[in-house]
PDB file of C-alpha atoms in Angstrom:
ATOM      1  CA  UNK A   1     -48.355 -25.173  -1.439  1.00 30.00           C
ATOM      2  CA  UNK A   2     -51.501 -23.643  -0.068  1.00 31.00           C
ATOM      3  CA  UNK A   3     -51.561 -21.048   2.661  1.00 34.00           C
ATOM      4  CA  UNK A   4     -52.912 -23.579   5.125  1.00 35.00           C
ATOM      5  CA  UNK A   5     -49.811 -25.758   4.681  1.00 37.00           C
ATOM      6  CA  UNK A   6     -47.447 -22.983   5.835  1.00 36.00           C
ATOM      7  CA  UNK A   7     -46.112 -23.508   9.357  1.00 37.00           C
ATOM      8  CA  UNK A   8     -46.998 -21.056  12.057  1.00 39.00           C
ATOM      9  CA  UNK A   9     -43.986 -18.885  11.159  1.00 40.00           C
ATOM     10  CA  UNK A  10     -44.425 -16.466  14.026  1.00 40.00           C
ATOM     11  CA  UNK A  11     -43.665 -19.229  16.504  1.00 43.00           C
ATOM     12  CA  UNK A  12     -40.468 -20.435  14.828  1.00 46.00           C
ATOM     13  CA  UNK A  13     -37.215 -19.347  16.397  1.00 50.00           C
ATOM     14  CA  UNK A  14     -35.512 -19.309  13.008  1.00 46.00           C
ATOM     15  CA  UNK A  15     -37.871 -16.704  11.635  1.00 47.00           C
ATOM     16  CA  UNK A  16     -37.620 -14.644  14.805  1.00 51.00           C
ATOM     17  CA  UNK A  17     -33.827 -14.616  14.390  1.00 50.00           C
ATOM     18  CA  UNK A  18     -34.200 -13.791  10.698  1.00 52.00           C
ATOM     19  CA  UNK A  19     -36.562 -10.925  11.445  1.00 51.00           C
ATOM     20  CA  UNK A  20     -34.281  -9.565  14.156  1.00 55.00           C
ATOM     21  CA  UNK A  21     -31.224  -9.852  11.897  1.00 57.00           C
ATOM     22  CA  UNK A  22     -33.098  -8.262   9.010  1.00 55.00           C
ATOM     23  CA  UNK A  23     -34.131  -5.267  11.101  1.00 53.00           C
ATOM     24  CA  UNK A  24     -30.657  -4.898  12.568  1.00 59.00           C
ATOM     25  CA  UNK A  25     -29.096  -4.943   9.102  1.00 61.00           C
ATOM     26  CA  UNK A  26     -31.755  -2.618   7.734  1.00 61.00           C
ATOM     27  CA  UNK A  27     -31.327  -0.238  10.661  1.00 66.00           C
ATOM     28  CA  UNK A  28     -27.547  -0.362  10.332  1.00 67.00           C
ATOM     29  CA  UNK A  29     -27.743   0.368   6.599  1.00 72.00           C
ATOM     30  CA  UNK A  30     -30.239   3.180   7.169  1.00 73.00           C
ATOM     31  CA  UNK A  31     -28.083   4.616   9.929  1.00 68.00           C
ATOM     32  CA  UNK A  32     -24.971   4.412   7.732  1.00 73.00           C
ATOM     33  CA  UNK A  33     -26.769   6.163   4.854  1.00 77.00           C
ATOM     34  CA  UNK A  34     -27.974   8.884   7.225  1.00 75.00           C
ATOM     35  CA  UNK A  35     -24.489   9.261   8.716  1.00 72.00           C
ATOM     36  CA  UNK A  36     -22.924   9.597   5.262  1.00 76.00           C
ATOM     37  CA  UNK A  37     -25.556  12.164   4.283  1.00 81.00           C
ATOM     38  CA  UNK A  38     -24.770  14.231   7.380  1.00 79.00           C
ATOM     39  CA  UNK A  39     -21.046  14.044   6.589  1.00 81.00           C
ATOM     40  CA  UNK A  40     -21.695  15.081   2.965  1.00 85.00           C
ATOM     41  CA  UNK A  41     -23.770  18.039   4.184  1.00 87.00           C
ATOM     42  CA  UNK A  42     -21.061  19.134   6.625  1.00 88.00           C
ATOM     43  CA  UNK A  43     -18.349  18.833   3.948  1.00 89.00           C
ATOM     44  CA  UNK A  44     -20.446  20.764   1.415  1.00 92.00           C
ATOM     45  CA  UNK A  45     -21.126  23.572   3.899  1.00 92.00           C
ATOM     46  CA  UNK A  46     -17.431  23.673   4.817  1.00 92.00           C
ATOM     47  CA  UNK A  47     -16.467  23.973   1.143  1.00 94.00           C
ATOM     48  CA  UNK A  48     -19.017  26.761   0.613  1.00 95.00           C
ATOM     49  CA  UNK A  49     -17.528  28.578   3.603  1.00 94.00           C
ATOM     50  CA  UNK A  50     -13.997  28.167   2.202  1.00 94.00           C
ATOM     51  CA  UNK A  51     -15.022  29.690  -1.137  1.00 96.00           C
ATOM     52  CA  UNK A  52     -16.847  32.517   0.665  1.00 95.00           C
ATOM     53  CA  UNK A  53     -13.800  33.311   2.804  1.00 94.00           C
ATOM     54  CA  UNK A  54     -11.512  33.273  -0.252  1.00 95.00           C
ATOM     55  CA  UNK A  55     -13.779  35.708  -2.079  1.00 94.00           C
ATOM     56  CA  UNK A  56     -14.068  37.963   0.979  1.00 94.00           C
ATOM     57  CA  UNK A  57     -10.394  37.879   2.027  1.00 93.00           C
ATOM     58  CA  UNK A  58      -8.885  37.784  -1.502  1.00 94.00           C
ATOM     59  CA  UNK A  59      -5.536  36.150  -0.561  1.00 96.00           C
ATOM     60  CA  UNK A  60      -2.561  35.818  -2.885  1.00 96.00           C
ATOM     61  CA  UNK A  61      -1.978  32.198  -1.860  1.00 96.00           C
ATOM     62  CA  UNK A  62      -4.168  29.501  -0.331  1.00 95.00           C
ATOM     63  CA  UNK A  63      -2.496  26.517   1.311  1.00 96.00           C
ATOM     64  CA  UNK A  64      -4.669  23.461   1.844  1.00 96.00           C
ATOM     65  CA  UNK A  65      -3.395  20.851   4.275  1.00 95.00           C
ATOM     66  CA  UNK A  66      -4.241  17.242   3.423  1.00 93.00           C
ATOM     67  CA  UNK A  67      -7.081  18.205   1.043  1.00 93.00           C
ATOM     68  CA  UNK A  68      -9.236  15.191   1.871  1.00 92.00           C
ATOM     69  CA  UNK A  69     -12.433  17.211   2.272  1.00 92.00           C
ATOM     70  CA  UNK A  70     -11.750  19.896  -0.332  1.00 95.00           C
ATOM     71  CA  UNK A  71     -14.125  19.104  -3.174  1.00 95.00           C
ATOM     72  CA  UNK A  72     -12.813  19.404  -6.753  1.00 96.00           C
ATOM     73  CA  UNK A  73     -15.233  22.239  -7.577  1.00 97.00           C
ATOM     74  CA  UNK A  74     -13.933  24.160  -4.539  1.00 97.00           C
ATOM     75  CA  UNK A  75     -10.300  23.698  -5.596  1.00 97.00           C
ATOM     76  CA  UNK A  76     -11.221  24.862  -9.113  1.00 97.00           C
ATOM     77  CA  UNK A  77     -13.049  27.955  -7.856  1.00 96.00           C
ATOM     78  CA  UNK A  78     -10.229  28.867  -5.456  1.00 95.00           C
ATOM     79  CA  UNK A  79      -7.713  28.513  -8.304  1.00 94.00           C
ATOM     80  CA  UNK A  80      -9.602  31.267 -10.161  1.00 93.00           C
ATOM     81  CA  UNK A  81      -8.897  33.694  -7.292  1.00 93.00           C
ATOM     82  CA  UNK A  82      -5.366  32.945  -6.122  1.00 95.00           C
ATOM     83  CA  UNK A  83      -2.403  30.588  -6.193  1.00 96.00           C
ATOM     84  CA  UNK A  84      -3.700  27.285  -4.902  1.00 95.00           C
ATOM     85  CA  UNK A  85      -1.329  24.932  -3.048  1.00 97.00           C
ATOM     86  CA  UNK A  86      -1.935  21.504  -1.511  1.00 97.00           C
ATOM     87  CA  UNK A  87       0.361  19.861   1.035  1.00 97.00           C
ATOM     88  CA  UNK A  88      -0.821  16.302   1.577  1.00 95.00           C
ATOM     89  CA  UNK A  89       0.830  14.790   4.635  1.00 91.00           C
ATOM     90  CA  UNK A  90      -1.055  11.467   4.388  1.00 89.00           C
ATOM     91  CA  UNK A  91      -1.038   8.940   1.558  1.00 90.00           C
ATOM     92  CA  UNK A  92      -2.563  11.149  -1.133  1.00 92.00           C
ATOM     93  CA  UNK A  93      -4.191   8.526  -3.345  1.00 91.00           C
ATOM     94  CA  UNK A  94      -6.306   7.283  -0.433  1.00 91.00           C
ATOM     95  CA  UNK A  95      -8.397  10.444  -0.733  1.00 93.00           C
ATOM     96  CA  UNK A  96     -10.667  10.720  -3.797  1.00 93.00           C
ATOM     97  CA  UNK A  97     -10.924  14.508  -3.443  1.00 94.00           C
ATOM     98  CA  UNK A  98      -7.134  14.851  -3.642  1.00 95.00           C
ATOM     99  CA  UNK A  99      -6.953  12.752  -6.800  1.00 95.00           C
ATOM    100  CA  UNK A 100      -9.976  14.393  -8.449  1.00 96.00           C
ATOM    101  CA  UNK A 101      -8.944  17.955  -7.544  1.00 96.00           C
ATOM    102  CA  UNK A 102      -5.199  17.548  -8.099  1.00 95.00           C
ATOM    103  CA  UNK A 103      -5.211  19.263 -11.464  1.00 95.00           C
ATOM    104  CA  UNK A 104      -6.702  22.425  -9.920  1.00 97.00           C
ATOM    105  CA  UNK A 105      -3.775  23.054  -7.572  1.00 97.00           C
ATOM    106  CA  UNK A 106      -0.869  25.180  -8.782  1.00 97.00           C
ATOM    107  CA  UNK A 107       1.532  23.133  -6.649  1.00 97.00           C
ATOM    108  CA  UNK A 108       1.077  19.791  -4.881  1.00 97.00           C
ATOM    109  CA  UNK A 109       3.470  18.764  -2.122  1.00 97.00           C
ATOM    110  CA  UNK A 110       3.608  15.372  -0.435  1.00 96.00           C
ATOM    111  CA  UNK A 111       5.429  13.908   2.557  1.00 94.00           C
ATOM    112  CA  UNK A 112       5.618  10.342   1.244  1.00 91.00           C
ATOM    113  CA  UNK A 113       8.008   9.962  -1.739  1.00 94.00           C
ATOM    114  CA  UNK A 114       5.888   7.070  -3.092  1.00 93.00           C
ATOM    115  CA  UNK A 115       3.054   9.564  -3.653  1.00 95.00           C
ATOM    116  CA  UNK A 116       4.958  11.252  -6.478  1.00 97.00           C
ATOM    117  CA  UNK A 117       4.738   8.367  -9.009  1.00 97.00           C
ATOM    118  CA  UNK A 118       1.301   7.366  -7.689  1.00 95.00           C
ATOM    119  CA  UNK A 119      -0.096  10.845  -8.341  1.00 96.00           C
ATOM    120  CA  UNK A 120       1.680  11.034 -11.700  1.00 97.00           C
ATOM    121  CA  UNK A 121      -0.510   8.074 -12.745  1.00 96.00           C
ATOM    122  CA  UNK A 122      -3.458  10.457 -12.299  1.00 95.00           C
ATOM    123  CA  UNK A 123      -1.783  13.276 -14.210  1.00 96.00           C
ATOM    124  CA  UNK A 124      -0.781  15.186 -11.077  1.00 96.00           C
ATOM    125  CA  UNK A 125       2.780  16.452 -10.681  1.00 97.00           C
ATOM    126  CA  UNK A 126       3.781  16.470  -7.036  1.00 97.00           C
ATOM    127  CA  UNK A 127       6.912  17.505  -5.187  1.00 97.00           C
ATOM    128  CA  UNK A 128       8.415  16.160  -1.985  1.00 96.00           C
ATOM    129  CA  UNK A 129       8.082  18.413   1.047  1.00 95.00           C
ATOM    130  CA  UNK A 130       8.813  16.338   4.160  1.00 92.00           C
ATOM    131  CA  UNK A 131       8.119  17.351   7.716  1.00 89.00           C
ATOM    132  CA  UNK A 132      10.763  19.464   9.368  1.00 84.00           C
ATOM    133  CA  UNK A 133      11.611  20.774  12.806  1.00 77.00           C
ATOM    134  CA  UNK A 134      13.462  23.617  14.474  1.00 79.00           C
ATOM    135  CA  UNK A 135      16.706  22.136  15.791  1.00 78.00           C
ATOM    136  CA  UNK A 136      17.064  25.027  18.271  1.00 79.00           C
ATOM    137  CA  UNK A 137      13.862  23.886  19.980  1.00 76.00           C
ATOM    138  CA  UNK A 138      13.930  20.139  19.323  1.00 72.00           C
ATOM    139  CA  UNK A 139      17.479  19.013  19.894  1.00 73.00           C
ATOM    140  CA  UNK A 140      18.967  15.700  21.028  1.00 72.00           C
ATOM    141  CA  UNK A 141      19.115  15.188  24.761  1.00 68.00           C
ATOM    142  CA  UNK A 142      20.003  12.360  27.085  1.00 70.00           C
ATOM    143  CA  UNK A 143      17.190  10.299  28.448  1.00 67.00           C
ATOM    144  CA  UNK A 144      17.064   7.303  30.725  1.00 71.00           C
ATOM    145  CA  UNK A 145      14.497   5.553  28.514  1.00 67.00           C
ATOM    146  CA  UNK A 146      15.749   3.520  25.580  1.00 73.00           C
ATOM    147  CA  UNK A 147      13.371   1.952  23.064  1.00 78.00           C
ATOM    148  CA  UNK A 148      13.875  -0.323  20.072  1.00 81.00           C
ATOM    149  CA  UNK A 149      10.781   1.071  18.350  1.00 82.00           C
ATOM    150  CA  UNK A 150       8.900   4.270  18.997  1.00 82.00           C
ATOM    151  CA  UNK A 151       5.589   4.759  17.188  1.00 83.00           C
ATOM    152  CA  UNK A 152       4.194   8.289  16.997  1.00 82.00           C
ATOM    153  CA  UNK A 153       0.709   8.824  15.591  1.00 79.00           C
ATOM    154  CA  UNK A 154      -2.876   7.662  15.772  1.00 77.00           C
ATOM    155  CA  UNK A 155      -3.233   4.048  16.694  1.00 76.00           C
ATOM    156  CA  UNK A 156      -5.765   2.835  14.126  1.00 76.00           C
ATOM    157  CA  UNK A 157      -6.764  -0.835  14.178  1.00 79.00           C
ATOM    158  CA  UNK A 158      -4.387  -1.808  11.342  1.00 83.00           C
ATOM    159  CA  UNK A 159      -1.480  -0.082  13.079  1.00 83.00           C
ATOM    160  CA  UNK A 160      -2.411  -1.685  16.381  1.00 81.00           C
ATOM    161  CA  UNK A 161      -2.392  -5.143  14.742  1.00 85.00           C
ATOM    162  CA  UNK A 162       1.084  -4.528  13.318  1.00 86.00           C
ATOM    163  CA  UNK A 163       2.449  -3.246  16.617  1.00 82.00           C
ATOM    164  CA  UNK A 164       0.877  -6.139  18.542  1.00 82.00           C
ATOM    165  CA  UNK A 165       2.491  -8.573  16.116  1.00 84.00           C
ATOM    166  CA  UNK A 166       5.891  -6.944  16.565  1.00 82.00           C
ATOM    167  CA  UNK A 167       5.540  -6.914  20.345  1.00 79.00           C
ATOM    168  CA  UNK A 168       4.315 -10.523  20.542  1.00 80.00           C
ATOM    169  CA  UNK A 169       6.841 -11.987  18.087  1.00 72.00           C
ATOM    170  CA  UNK A 170       9.963 -10.029  18.938  1.00 72.00           C
ATOM    171  CA  UNK A 171      11.718  -9.229  22.177  1.00 73.00           C
ATOM    172  CA  UNK A 172      11.645  -5.504  21.490  1.00 76.00           C
ATOM    173  CA  UNK A 173      11.112  -2.538  23.725  1.00 78.00           C
ATOM    174  CA  UNK A 174       8.262  -0.592  22.076  1.00 78.00           C
ATOM    175  CA  UNK A 175       6.800   2.759  23.003  1.00 78.00           C
ATOM    176  CA  UNK A 176       3.678   4.319  21.512  1.00 76.00           C
ATOM    177  CA  UNK A 177       3.012   8.050  21.501  1.00 76.00           C
ATOM    178  CA  UNK A 178      -0.209   9.600  20.319  1.00 69.00           C
ATOM    179  CA  UNK A 179      -2.924  12.010  21.351  1.00 60.00           C
ATOM    180  CA  UNK A 180      -5.493   9.388  22.271  1.00 59.00           C
ATOM    181  CA  UNK A 181      -3.085   7.235  24.286  1.00 54.00           C
ATOM    182  CA  UNK A 182      -2.388   9.552  27.194  1.00 56.00           C
ATOM    183  CA  UNK A 183      -3.220   9.440  30.868  1.00 57.00           C
ATOM    184  CA  UNK A 184      -6.159  11.737  30.084  1.00 61.00           C
ATOM    185  CA  UNK A 185      -7.823   8.877  28.193  1.00 61.00           C
ATOM    186  CA  UNK A 186      -7.620   6.153  30.842  1.00 61.00           C
ATOM    187  CA  UNK A 187      -9.144   3.182  28.932  1.00 63.00           C
ATOM    188  CA  UNK A 188      -6.919   3.670  25.887  1.00 61.00           C
ATOM    189  CA  UNK A 189      -3.905   4.452  28.064  1.00 58.00           C
ATOM    190  CA  UNK A 190      -4.377   1.187  29.950  1.00 59.00           C
ATOM    191  CA  UNK A 191      -4.818  -0.698  26.674  1.00 57.00           C
ATOM    192  CA  UNK A 192      -1.589   0.868  25.404  1.00 54.00           C
ATOM    193  CA  UNK A 193       0.223  -0.096  28.601  1.00 56.00           C
ATOM    194  CA  UNK A 194      -1.040  -3.676  28.271  1.00 55.00           C
ATOM    195  CA  UNK A 195       0.594  -4.024  24.856  1.00 50.00           C
ATOM    196  CA  UNK A 196       3.914  -2.343  25.492  1.00 50.00           C
ATOM    197  CA  UNK A 197       7.068  -3.857  26.875  1.00 43.00           C
ATOM    198  CA  UNK A 198       8.947  -1.757  29.380  1.00 40.00           C
TER     199      UNK A 198
END
């Protein structure tokens, strides 16, 4: 086909849509790459600060909570200075840094019992250390509200889908508690109210 046989592509709606879609996708990919680079930079600087503080403070024990942003080289360097402990209160194997750095912790504790065999598959020995509470402060008390299900935590999309399904398919009284679903965050509070049965 010769050049003269090409249609006037700039006038075609299809090409306009293609061009727009291409630039949107390209911009989205570029933005995502830039966002990930910024996150990597922040995490790297945080890890450098952790190592600096350990060297300056010289503690006997360091306790890392969750460990999702502690890079393996940081965990290794900290282990050279003091006893290094990780308490992962989320599903540990979801976090590459936890799995990759696990061998550098002197002790690894988890909240979810299923993490113990999962981490063992990566050569990491973990122990169960569930959440606890002070019964002198948090004790049973009578309340006029009764619920079939009470969800406490962040309401991510997957959790919201599950709760919606339970609410829509069952005649259950459900209550959701979480930082972002309070009267201080009106849009999310109203969304929460729309999906709960009272």
